[in-house]
Amino acid sequence: MARAASAQGGKDELFALRLERSAPDLWPMLDLLYGHHPDYEQFRAALLKTLKKAWDSRPDDLCQLDLRRDLNPEWFRKPDMAGYVFYIDRFAKDLSQVFEKIDYLQELGITYVHLMPCLKPRPGDSDGGYSVMDYRKINPDYGSMDDFEALTKALRERGISVCIDLVLNHTAKEHAWAKKAAKGDKKYQDYYLMFDDDTLPKRYEESLVEVFPDNAPGNFTYYPDFGKWVWTTFNEHQWDLNWANPQVFLEIVDIMLFLANRGVDVLRLDAVAFMWKRMGTRCQSEPEVHMILQALRACSRIASASVLHLEEAIVSPAEMLPYLGRGLHDGKEGNLAYHNSLMVQYWSALASRDTTLMTQVLARHFPETLSNATYATYIRCHDDIGWAITDEDAQAAGLSGHHHRAFLSDFYDGTFPGSFARGTLFQVNEATGDKRISGTFASLAGAEAGPEQREFAVQRMLMGHALIASFGGIPLIYMGDEVALTNDYGYVNAPDHAHDSRWIHRPQMDWAATDLADANAMSTRVYLGTRDILARRKEIQGLHAAYGTRICFGPNRAIFAFARLAPTGTILCLFNFSEQWQSLPTQWLDQQGLTRYHDLLSDHPIAVSDGQVSSRGRATWRSRRGYGQSVDHRPYSVFGYEQRSDRCNQAHPVP
Ligand code: GLC
């Protein structure tokens, strides 16, 4: 009895300490957001109660994990972190079968899995699960909340963290709140953005963009049965939440902590850019969005300290960075955010065989280091690729933004003469000329473009995986990209998917491809190369995400270069985006401060000939494995040079 009381006393004390730690990050944000609200004091009291209740019911093993991560806050920035992203049904059928795949994940070097939307979606088309009708239940096709908890536990025991989606911008129109709102319940109508007539929607529309112009044009939907216009940024069945209502904040915190207590390590906060609306703007990334996200982060730190927030904001470079906390929010917002620009620039440089734009954008918009945060780096995900390249950035690189974006769409849908890509268009916007692209990594990289492209396709994929593994952040491998899965053209036969070309790159996992029986198969080559990259990454402490990433301006436009500024010696990472062999003068390498030429991927010294270092020879990781040596043409190779000098630690001017 006495022991239980003292355990509770200890738990209370920890809560008080964590509240004290995060209070300065929480209340000032809420004061700004909701301070004017007549019930503000009750709201604050209710929030405190919610936090305490969640903490009191947090399982002991998770409280222990909280403590462990409080003591080791760098855990997610270490080079042993590597993520894998999959739809449960496409990877393993259901949760019970995911258990069977843990060995596979571990073998690949995975320490983080993103189980794509797994909360109970609306029936029928649910935007791939992003139209959630119950945040407290698992999709019954996948299993139950008990199965989910058992899986998070099993994964944790094997050193794998679990990320799930929490959709913040909208619920399904079948969610209990939405149903009450549709029945006329005023309290719940205020959870959404509803209008009696179209006067205000029309005014908002003047400055809004359309996310799905093809199949869900406009941002509002009229419902004659209850006589209201409802804000529906995405699909008609996804109703935007009214974050100006403090009750919405309270409900979401409760849900967030409920999920945290089921063993979730990372919450992927979906579509966060859209959470705050302001007349006359695009209603994206408004300052209040960052206040809400900082406040949510503080709530997690108080009641589930080990949980991280990954913010999904697929926006332009300058707009993206604040999601990792800038200015007042520095170190207090997302622990992770998608590096959309790195992904876009990879595809842009691959098509143009020129890294000038990539180098300039990444140098201009992104700082060398981030406080308490890092990127989720990726080359492909379940969504389309939008050409988030601004006119200004294109112009600075001597390009026309409009023409370059059009070139990229044509290149990746395969219509540009000589293109190796076999993608398909997504959401063509006639008004803006915007055309986004769907397609798997392999199909976009040339795997379907005939035998002469096969070797190039392998190299392009491995270069992409090496890029995201070394840039700084958690590399996320999208299911199937480790075995070069190509497009699934059958999506057009599924009635719920046919209208949405993103399903072309959401194929079923091909388990036969993982048996590695055929050493020359593209799947085997890409799998072994990817596994090797992740294994090498784990061993190279200099790739820790806390160390700076400095983009280097080199003499060869086909080569993208950055330096990882580790205190033990800088690592220079080089990526050849062309089909040709490329060289770099040793003079330039020396100017970067190099004192030792050593390929960290293969762990071999690098040869210099005629004052040049070139991307052929034994400079790739593959030679260690004994496969691929017969291929003496090595474009798209990657190599790293370790530096032992501090000379590179001086600011590198943007030319
Ligand atoms: C996010 C998801 C995307 C979904 C959208 C609406 O962007 O990644 O798949 O369509 O949110 O929920």
XYZ file of C-alpha atoms and ligand atoms in Angstrom:
667
model
C 0.000 0.000 0.000
C 2.723 2.397 1.132
C 4.800 1.355 -1.846
C 1.928 2.043 -4.269
C 1.394 5.453 -2.696
C 5.035 6.317 -3.041
C 5.079 5.104 -6.667
C 2.124 7.373 -7.383
C 3.944 10.162 -5.539
C 6.950 9.659 -7.826
C 4.737 9.663 -10.874
C 3.021 12.865 -9.738
C 6.375 14.474 -9.204
C 7.564 13.580 -12.684
C 4.390 15.058 -14.110
C 4.930 18.258 -12.146
C 8.534 18.486 -13.339
C 7.640 17.934 -16.962
C 4.794 20.426 -16.712
C 7.223 22.954 -15.295
C 9.634 22.240 -18.140
C 7.085 22.668 -20.905
C 4.719 25.257 -19.422
C 6.598 28.171 -21.050
C 6.147 26.466 -24.434
C 2.483 25.742 -23.888
C 0.518 28.504 -22.163
C 1.798 31.504 -24.128
C 0.730 29.770 -27.360
C -2.705 28.996 -25.961
C -3.064 32.536 -24.612
C -2.478 33.842 -28.122
C -4.750 31.332 -29.786
C -7.646 31.118 -27.355
C -7.055 33.790 -24.675
C -9.942 35.902 -25.924
C -12.371 33.013 -25.625
C -15.033 33.473 -22.874
C -14.412 29.957 -21.489
C -10.642 30.203 -21.609
C -10.070 29.499 -17.897
C -12.252 26.375 -18.000
C -10.386 25.306 -21.120
C -7.029 25.590 -19.359
C -8.298 23.605 -16.391
C -9.764 20.942 -18.674
C -6.497 20.672 -20.577
C -4.508 20.159 -17.394
C -6.954 17.455 -16.357
C -6.617 15.754 -19.739
C -2.830 15.778 -19.516
C -2.811 14.416 -15.967
C -5.376 11.722 -16.714
C -3.338 10.525 -19.700
C -0.138 10.500 -17.691
C -1.773 8.591 -14.829
C -2.903 5.886 -17.203
C 0.374 5.677 -19.106
C 1.719 2.117 -18.879
C 4.845 1.634 -16.774
C 7.020 0.446 -19.640
C 6.205 3.610 -21.597
C 6.899 5.805 -18.564
C 10.268 4.091 -18.406
C 10.799 4.806 -22.093
C 9.935 8.462 -21.468
C 12.655 8.602 -18.893
C 15.145 6.822 -21.108
C 14.561 9.250 -23.948
C 14.602 12.258 -21.632
C 18.089 11.121 -20.704
C 19.004 10.368 -24.307
C 17.235 13.074 -26.303
C 19.460 12.465 -29.332
C 18.079 8.968 -29.891
C 16.250 9.826 -33.092
C 19.148 11.717 -34.675
C 21.639 8.874 -34.468
C 22.862 7.182 -37.646
C 21.293 3.874 -36.676
C 17.842 5.324 -37.349
C 16.374 4.123 -40.638
C 12.697 4.091 -41.489
C 10.401 1.936 -43.592
C 6.961 3.099 -44.658
C 4.160 0.721 -45.629
C 0.453 0.133 -45.956
C -0.351 -2.717 -43.602
C -2.538 -4.612 -46.078
C -0.107 -4.200 -48.975
C 2.903 -5.236 -46.920
C 1.513 -8.005 -44.769
C -2.297 -8.264 -45.054
C -3.018 -7.380 -41.424
C -1.368 -6.543 -38.102
C -0.983 -10.159 -37.040
C 1.100 -10.815 -40.156
C 3.354 -7.825 -39.561
C 4.856 -9.805 -36.665
C 6.098 -12.297 -39.257
C 7.898 -9.568 -41.143
C 9.939 -8.160 -38.279
C 12.925 -10.309 -39.239
C 12.794 -8.903 -42.749
C 12.769 -5.355 -41.421
C 15.642 -5.992 -39.064
C 17.685 -7.669 -41.740
C 17.316 -4.563 -43.901
C 18.519 -2.400 -41.009
C 15.195 -0.789 -40.135
C 14.691 0.836 -36.725
C 11.505 2.806 -37.418
C 8.317 1.825 -39.210
C 5.522 4.050 -40.400
C 2.342 1.995 -40.464
C 0.387 3.964 -43.041
C -3.119 5.103 -41.985
C -4.319 2.436 -39.614
C -7.103 4.146 -37.669
C -10.666 3.327 -38.571
C -11.460 4.978 -41.911
C -14.818 5.712 -43.473
C -16.142 2.850 -45.609
C -15.392 2.898 -49.340
C -13.003 5.508 -50.687
C -11.130 6.879 -47.683
C -8.256 8.689 -49.413
C -5.966 5.799 -48.528
C -7.147 5.884 -44.907
C -6.748 9.642 -44.425
C -10.502 10.037 -43.950
C -10.784 8.811 -40.363
C -14.121 8.120 -38.703
C -12.762 6.884 -35.363
C -9.358 7.857 -33.999
C -9.621 5.397 -31.138
C -10.108 2.281 -33.211
C -7.850 0.401 -35.579
C -9.105 -0.261 -39.091
C -11.021 -3.545 -38.489
C -9.512 -5.016 -41.679
C -6.114 -4.824 -39.969
C -7.058 -5.979 -36.462
C -7.935 -4.477 -33.101
C -6.382 -1.940 -30.766
C -5.135 -4.879 -28.675
C -3.359 -6.317 -31.724
C -1.880 -2.911 -32.366
C -0.575 -2.577 -28.803
C 0.923 -6.050 -28.958
C 2.677 -5.145 -32.207
C 4.112 -1.870 -30.899
C 5.457 -3.796 -27.923
C 7.004 -6.524 -30.086
C 8.587 -3.953 -32.378
C 9.916 -1.945 -29.466
C 11.514 -5.067 -28.020
C 13.292 -5.531 -31.346
C 14.510 -1.922 -31.362
C 11.966 -0.617 -33.893
C 9.963 2.541 -33.227
C 6.424 2.932 -34.526
C 5.003 5.915 -36.373
C 1.314 6.300 -37.182
C -0.745 9.016 -38.818
C -2.847 11.449 -36.877
C -4.901 13.478 -39.322
C -5.260 16.957 -37.839
C -6.818 18.995 -40.590
C -10.007 17.019 -41.105
C -12.127 14.066 -40.081
C -14.287 11.868 -42.261
C -17.821 13.152 -42.596
C -18.790 9.861 -40.931
C -16.924 10.758 -37.712
C -19.280 10.976 -34.696
C -18.636 14.741 -34.401
C -19.504 15.284 -38.050
C -22.629 13.201 -37.825
C -23.863 15.244 -34.855
C -23.009 18.440 -36.696
C -24.985 17.280 -39.732
C -27.949 16.643 -37.451
C -27.837 20.282 -36.385
C -25.977 20.012 -33.059
C -24.497 23.521 -32.686
C -21.669 22.390 -30.409
C -20.377 20.014 -33.082
C -21.095 22.350 -35.959
C -18.552 24.582 -34.293
C -15.974 21.751 -34.562
C -16.020 22.295 -38.320
C -16.160 25.302 -40.626
C -19.751 25.652 -41.742
C -21.503 28.506 -43.532
C -25.194 29.231 -44.096
C -24.637 30.562 -47.601
C -21.794 30.828 -50.076
C -20.872 34.484 -49.451
C -17.840 33.743 -47.292
C -16.818 30.539 -49.122
C -16.708 32.554 -52.348
C -14.521 35.197 -50.764
C -12.168 32.598 -49.310
C -11.981 30.818 -52.666
C -10.509 33.952 -54.259
C -7.139 33.224 -52.633
C -7.304 29.469 -52.015
C -5.560 26.814 -54.079
C -7.099 23.491 -55.021
C -5.423 20.370 -53.671
C -7.313 17.866 -55.812
C -8.502 19.985 -58.755
C -9.281 16.918 -60.906
C -11.595 14.925 -58.712
C -12.438 17.308 -55.858
C -12.414 20.844 -57.270
C -13.079 23.757 -54.943
C -12.663 23.939 -51.178
C -16.279 23.890 -50.009
C -19.202 21.485 -50.311
C -22.894 22.319 -50.002
C -25.111 19.835 -48.145
C -28.767 20.495 -48.966
C -30.060 18.140 -46.253
C -28.802 20.390 -43.483
C -28.432 23.574 -45.520
C -24.758 24.363 -44.896
C -21.574 24.917 -46.841
C -18.752 22.901 -45.248
C -15.040 23.585 -45.677
C -13.585 20.523 -47.466
C -10.028 21.316 -48.581
C -9.280 17.772 -49.741
C -12.131 15.444 -50.696
C -15.829 16.014 -50.131
C -15.808 13.371 -47.388
C -12.984 15.101 -45.468
C -14.364 17.945 -43.351
C -11.855 20.518 -42.147
C -11.706 20.973 -38.378
C -12.132 24.393 -36.815
C -8.904 24.846 -34.859
C -10.031 28.287 -33.714
C -12.356 26.394 -31.365
C -10.430 25.412 -28.196
C -12.653 22.335 -27.817
C -11.061 20.914 -30.977
C -7.620 21.401 -29.462
C -8.764 19.627 -26.301
C -10.298 16.689 -28.168
C -7.199 16.193 -30.287
C -4.858 16.309 -27.295
C -6.969 13.612 -25.664
C -6.770 11.459 -28.807
C -3.075 12.127 -29.253
C -2.276 10.940 -25.738
C -4.617 7.987 -26.070
C -2.584 6.831 -29.074
C 0.716 7.609 -27.347
C -0.353 5.337 -24.493
C -0.912 2.480 -26.938
C 2.822 2.501 -27.677
C 3.208 4.930 -30.569
C 6.672 6.519 -30.769
C 6.115 9.001 -33.581
C 2.914 10.783 -34.520
C 2.837 11.849 -38.145
C 0.669 14.941 -38.039
C -1.038 14.966 -41.404
C -1.718 17.992 -43.600
C -0.800 20.467 -40.886
C -0.255 23.419 -43.214
C -4.001 23.774 -43.708
C -5.082 23.969 -40.065
C -5.665 27.696 -39.781
C -7.819 29.799 -42.096
C -7.388 33.485 -42.797
C -9.384 35.426 -45.368
C -7.300 36.730 -48.254
C -4.547 34.117 -47.881
C -3.918 30.630 -49.263
C -4.848 29.418 -45.768
C -1.619 27.495 -45.561
C 1.167 27.776 -42.978
C -0.443 30.725 -41.188
C 1.425 31.741 -37.983
C -1.298 30.155 -35.835
C -0.480 26.746 -37.329
C 2.942 26.963 -35.715
C 1.450 28.085 -32.405
C -0.902 25.095 -32.379
C 1.885 22.702 -33.315
C 4.179 24.050 -30.627
C 1.383 23.699 -28.056
C 0.638 20.116 -29.153
C 4.317 19.298 -28.919
C 4.422 20.687 -25.379
C 1.428 18.509 -24.433
C 3.235 15.402 -25.653
C 6.380 16.373 -23.782
C 4.375 16.684 -20.593
C 2.306 13.512 -20.716
C 4.212 11.180 -23.092
C 7.732 12.564 -23.207
C 9.188 9.877 -25.465
C 6.819 10.617 -28.344
C 8.019 12.608 -31.345
C 6.024 14.703 -33.780
C 6.600 14.364 -37.508
C 4.906 17.239 -39.300
C 3.670 16.691 -42.801
C 3.806 19.966 -44.691
C 4.559 19.516 -48.356
C 5.236 23.140 -49.165
C 7.890 25.302 -50.767
C 11.407 25.323 -49.231
C 11.101 28.567 -47.304
C 7.673 27.642 -45.984
C 8.750 24.173 -44.858
C 11.526 25.055 -42.477
C 9.331 26.652 -39.779
C 7.753 23.225 -39.227
C 11.026 22.270 -37.606
C 10.806 25.326 -35.375
C 12.207 28.697 -36.393
C 12.506 31.961 -34.511
C 10.333 31.852 -31.380
C 9.479 28.218 -32.049
C 13.121 27.135 -32.382
C 13.566 23.636 -30.977
C 9.935 23.488 -29.859
C 7.902 22.437 -32.849
C 8.206 19.310 -35.011
C 11.033 16.948 -34.139
C 10.767 15.789 -37.717
C 9.434 17.204 -40.960
C 9.581 15.855 -44.487
C 12.417 17.283 -46.564
C 10.203 17.740 -49.597
C 12.769 19.950 -51.344
C 15.510 17.355 -51.196
C 13.120 14.885 -52.819
C 11.988 17.320 -55.523
C 15.551 18.380 -56.255
C 16.704 14.787 -56.574
C 14.141 14.216 -59.335
C 14.843 17.576 -60.943
C 18.610 16.994 -61.092
C 18.122 13.437 -62.332
C 16.096 14.650 -65.305
C 18.327 17.595 -66.158
C 21.650 15.932 -65.241
C 22.487 19.258 -63.695
C 22.693 19.947 -59.965
C 22.896 23.754 -60.117
C 19.301 24.342 -59.013
C 19.537 21.626 -56.364
C 22.717 23.094 -54.933
C 21.384 26.623 -54.863
C 17.983 25.775 -53.355
C 19.384 23.556 -50.644
C 22.129 26.048 -49.783
C 19.880 29.076 -49.857
C 16.905 27.901 -47.848
C 18.163 25.408 -45.315
C 20.433 26.013 -42.341
C 23.361 23.743 -41.622
C 21.987 22.571 -38.290
C 18.606 22.331 -36.586
C 17.877 22.499 -32.864
C 16.306 19.408 -31.381
C 14.942 18.354 -34.754
C 15.869 16.750 -38.016
C 14.479 15.917 -41.438
C 12.589 12.891 -42.595
C 14.496 12.349 -45.830
C 12.842 10.421 -48.635
C 12.856 9.913 -52.376
C 9.380 8.427 -52.795
C 6.355 8.139 -50.574
C 2.691 7.211 -51.020
C 1.869 10.664 -52.410
C 2.514 12.269 -55.776
C 5.506 14.474 -56.572
C 4.561 18.140 -56.916
C 7.164 20.408 -58.487
C 7.638 22.715 -55.508
C 10.197 24.917 -57.220
C 9.522 28.626 -57.033
C 9.963 31.000 -59.966
C 12.557 32.930 -57.954
C 14.668 29.848 -57.245
C 14.467 28.712 -60.854
C 15.443 32.157 -62.071
C 18.447 32.280 -59.768
C 19.649 29.084 -61.442
C 19.081 30.569 -64.899
C 15.832 28.688 -65.532
C 12.247 29.661 -66.166
C 10.167 28.244 -63.309
C 7.207 27.580 -65.554
C 9.229 25.838 -68.229
C 11.315 23.807 -65.833
C 8.235 22.541 -63.977
C 6.590 21.677 -67.298
C 9.760 19.899 -68.415
C 9.798 17.815 -65.231
C 6.149 16.774 -65.661
C 6.782 15.795 -69.288
C 9.973 14.005 -68.371
C 8.419 11.947 -65.610
C 5.224 11.061 -67.402
C 7.555 9.741 -70.106
C 6.454 12.018 -72.926
C 9.651 14.063 -73.089
C 11.808 12.632 -75.902
C 14.439 10.270 -74.530
C 12.936 10.160 -71.054
C 13.675 7.016 -69.036
C 10.734 7.587 -66.669
C 7.365 5.843 -66.783
C 5.211 7.858 -64.444
C 1.706 9.118 -64.832
C 0.092 12.494 -64.258
C -1.775 13.352 -61.080
C -4.196 16.272 -60.696
C -3.572 18.333 -63.792
C -4.571 21.897 -63.012
C -5.539 23.550 -66.295
C -5.735 26.968 -64.654
C -2.180 26.982 -63.305
C -0.562 24.506 -65.713
C 0.469 22.489 -62.670
C 0.906 18.748 -63.303
C 1.971 16.430 -60.541
C 3.466 12.957 -60.992
C 2.742 9.476 -59.685
C 4.950 6.404 -60.134
C 7.210 4.109 -58.135
C 10.846 4.941 -57.547
C 11.916 2.148 -59.913
C 9.519 3.112 -62.707
C 10.439 6.785 -62.485
C 14.137 5.877 -62.391
C 14.105 3.876 -65.625
C 13.313 0.290 -64.598
C 10.579 0.011 -67.205
C 12.456 1.763 -69.993
C 14.149 -1.185 -71.657
C 17.264 -3.263 -71.020
C 19.735 -0.475 -71.731
C 18.287 1.519 -68.860
C 18.337 -1.279 -66.283
C 21.818 -0.676 -64.944
C 21.224 3.049 -64.848
C 17.979 2.481 -62.990
C 19.767 0.445 -60.323
C 22.387 3.146 -59.916
C 19.796 5.908 -59.758
C 17.922 4.084 -57.019
C 21.004 3.342 -54.965
C 22.180 6.910 -55.364
C 18.805 8.099 -54.061
C 18.989 5.795 -51.078
C 22.560 6.875 -50.356
C 21.507 10.529 -50.627
C 18.744 10.211 -48.027
C 20.973 8.074 -45.818
C 23.743 10.649 -45.635
C 22.051 14.057 -45.864
C 21.158 14.260 -42.157
C 17.835 13.057 -40.825
C 15.943 9.800 -40.716
C 15.947 8.174 -44.159
C 12.545 6.724 -44.993
C 12.434 3.846 -47.453
C 9.013 3.516 -49.013
C 7.812 -0.097 -49.184
C 9.020 -1.861 -52.305
C 11.693 0.680 -53.169
C 14.282 -1.629 -51.631
C 13.413 -4.275 -54.252
C 12.715 -1.936 -57.185
C 8.960 -2.552 -57.406
C 7.524 -1.109 -60.588
C 4.164 0.553 -61.217
C 0.929 -1.243 -60.400
C -1.193 -0.432 -63.436
C -4.075 -2.517 -62.075
C -5.237 0.282 -59.778
C -7.606 1.473 -62.512
C -9.689 -1.654 -62.005
C -10.365 -0.919 -58.328
C -13.467 1.280 -58.151
C -12.275 3.131 -55.023
C -8.852 3.817 -56.515
C -9.348 4.333 -60.235
C -9.778 8.110 -59.915
C -6.536 8.526 -57.979
C -3.316 7.755 -59.878
C -1.313 7.695 -56.636
C -2.421 4.068 -56.368
C -0.037 3.270 -59.218
C 2.784 3.500 -56.693
C 1.042 1.668 -53.884
C 1.552 -1.903 -55.100
C 1.359 -5.148 -53.132
C 4.704 -6.148 -51.698
C 6.467 -8.655 -53.935
C 7.845 -11.135 -51.422
C 9.210 -13.344 -54.186
C 11.575 -10.498 -55.086
C 13.128 -10.654 -51.623
C 14.482 -14.193 -51.961
C 17.579 -12.792 -53.726
C 17.891 -16.016 -55.716
C 18.949 -14.266 -58.913
C 22.074 -12.230 -58.215
C 21.593 -10.188 -61.382
C 17.950 -9.337 -60.828
C 17.309 -5.654 -60.352
C 15.469 -6.446 -57.116
C 18.491 -8.276 -55.706
C 20.924 -5.558 -56.711
C 18.822 -2.782 -55.228
C 18.020 -4.741 -52.067
C 21.637 -5.621 -51.321
C 22.835 -2.126 -52.164
C 20.198 -0.522 -49.952
C 20.929 -2.855 -47.081
C 24.609 -2.101 -47.402
C 24.030 1.641 -47.427
C 22.016 1.418 -44.210
C 24.605 -0.846 -42.610
C 27.436 1.542 -43.499
C 25.390 4.509 -42.278
C 24.982 2.845 -38.908
C 28.741 2.497 -38.560
C 29.612 6.070 -39.531
C 29.032 8.239 -36.471
C 29.856 11.343 -38.504
C 26.437 11.004 -40.161
C 24.649 11.843 -36.885
C 21.869 14.297 -37.709
C 23.080 16.752 -35.089
C 26.139 17.495 -37.204
C 25.781 20.188 -39.811
C 25.107 19.629 -43.487
C 26.886 22.177 -45.659
C 26.061 22.269 -49.344
C 29.212 22.668 -51.452
C 29.465 24.531 -54.729
C 31.702 22.423 -56.921
C 33.216 22.770 -60.381
C 31.188 19.943 -61.917
C 27.486 20.578 -62.497
C 26.694 16.870 -62.733
C 27.871 16.299 -59.173
C 25.907 17.281 -56.090
C 28.116 17.724 -53.054
C 27.644 18.382 -49.391
C 29.877 18.147 -46.359
C 28.742 16.611 -43.070
C 30.482 18.618 -40.410
C 31.326 16.000 -37.799
C 33.706 17.035 -35.029
C 35.805 13.956 -35.765
C 36.377 15.031 -39.354
C 34.131 16.274 -42.085
C 32.653 13.822 -44.544
C 32.202 14.990 -48.104
C 29.320 13.267 -49.880
C 29.265 13.304 -53.676
C 26.523 12.218 -56.042
C 26.944 11.946 -59.784
C 23.593 12.691 -61.454
C 24.677 11.917 -65.005
C 25.080 8.801 -67.141
C 28.681 9.711 -67.820
C 31.775 9.184 -65.740
C 32.543 12.370 -63.897
C 35.676 13.708 -62.299
C 36.583 16.246 -59.722
C 39.990 17.938 -59.585
C 41.887 17.067 -56.451
C 42.625 20.767 -56.184
C 38.937 21.408 -55.470
C 38.791 18.524 -53.025
C 41.839 19.908 -51.285
C 40.216 23.310 -51.129
C 37.385 21.681 -49.197
C 39.999 20.643 -46.677
C 40.419 17.008 -47.679
C 43.457 15.299 -46.351
C 42.513 11.664 -46.924
C 40.693 10.121 -49.839
C 38.673 7.268 -48.535
C 35.360 5.922 -49.765
C 33.274 5.494 -46.664
C 30.577 3.543 -48.449
C 32.890 0.753 -49.523
C 35.483 1.517 -46.852
C 38.218 1.578 -49.480
C 40.835 4.166 -50.363
C 40.168 6.145 -53.511
C 42.633 6.351 -56.355
C 43.741 9.654 -57.843
C 44.858 9.834 -61.434
C 46.125 12.891 -63.279
C 44.992 15.110 -60.455
C 41.413 13.922 -60.800
C 39.210 11.685 -58.769
C 36.532 10.041 -60.853
C 33.377 8.181 -60.043
C 34.431 4.869 -61.532
C 36.762 2.167 -60.288
C 36.150 0.634 -56.909
C 34.563 3.677 -55.498
C 31.215 2.162 -54.717
C 30.030 -0.007 -51.871
C 29.115 -2.749 -54.267
C 32.634 -3.983 -54.753
C 32.772 -5.148 -51.150
C 29.832 -7.411 -51.665
C 31.216 -9.077 -54.694
C 28.329 -8.271 -56.932
C 28.365 -5.813 -59.746
C 32.102 -5.834 -60.311
C 31.562 -6.865 -63.865
C 29.868 -3.547 -64.443
C 32.685 -1.191 -65.149
C 30.494 1.704 -66.171
C 29.660 3.514 -62.962
C 27.530 6.561 -63.445
C 25.287 7.651 -60.605
C 27.887 6.553 -58.150
C 28.223 7.928 -54.710
C 31.304 8.262 -52.684
C 32.355 9.829 -49.482
C 35.656 11.301 -48.526
C 36.606 11.745 -44.971
C 38.307 14.968 -44.081
C 40.604 15.464 -41.170
C 40.863 19.198 -41.385
C 38.745 22.007 -40.033
C 39.255 24.122 -43.082
C 35.833 23.307 -44.438
C 34.218 24.653 -41.304
C 34.212 28.167 -42.670
C 31.024 29.550 -44.105
C 30.695 28.737 -47.766
C 29.313 31.715 -49.673
C 26.394 31.276 -52.044
C 27.781 32.505 -55.381
C -1.650 14.031 -46.641
C -1.508 12.588 -47.091
C -2.263 12.394 -48.359
C -3.710 12.756 -48.144
C -3.854 14.149 -47.547
C -5.230 14.409 -47.049
O -1.071 14.899 -47.528
O -0.156 12.262 -47.222
O -2.144 11.074 -48.830
O -4.403 12.685 -49.355
O -2.991 14.333 -46.446
O -5.456 13.740 -45.841
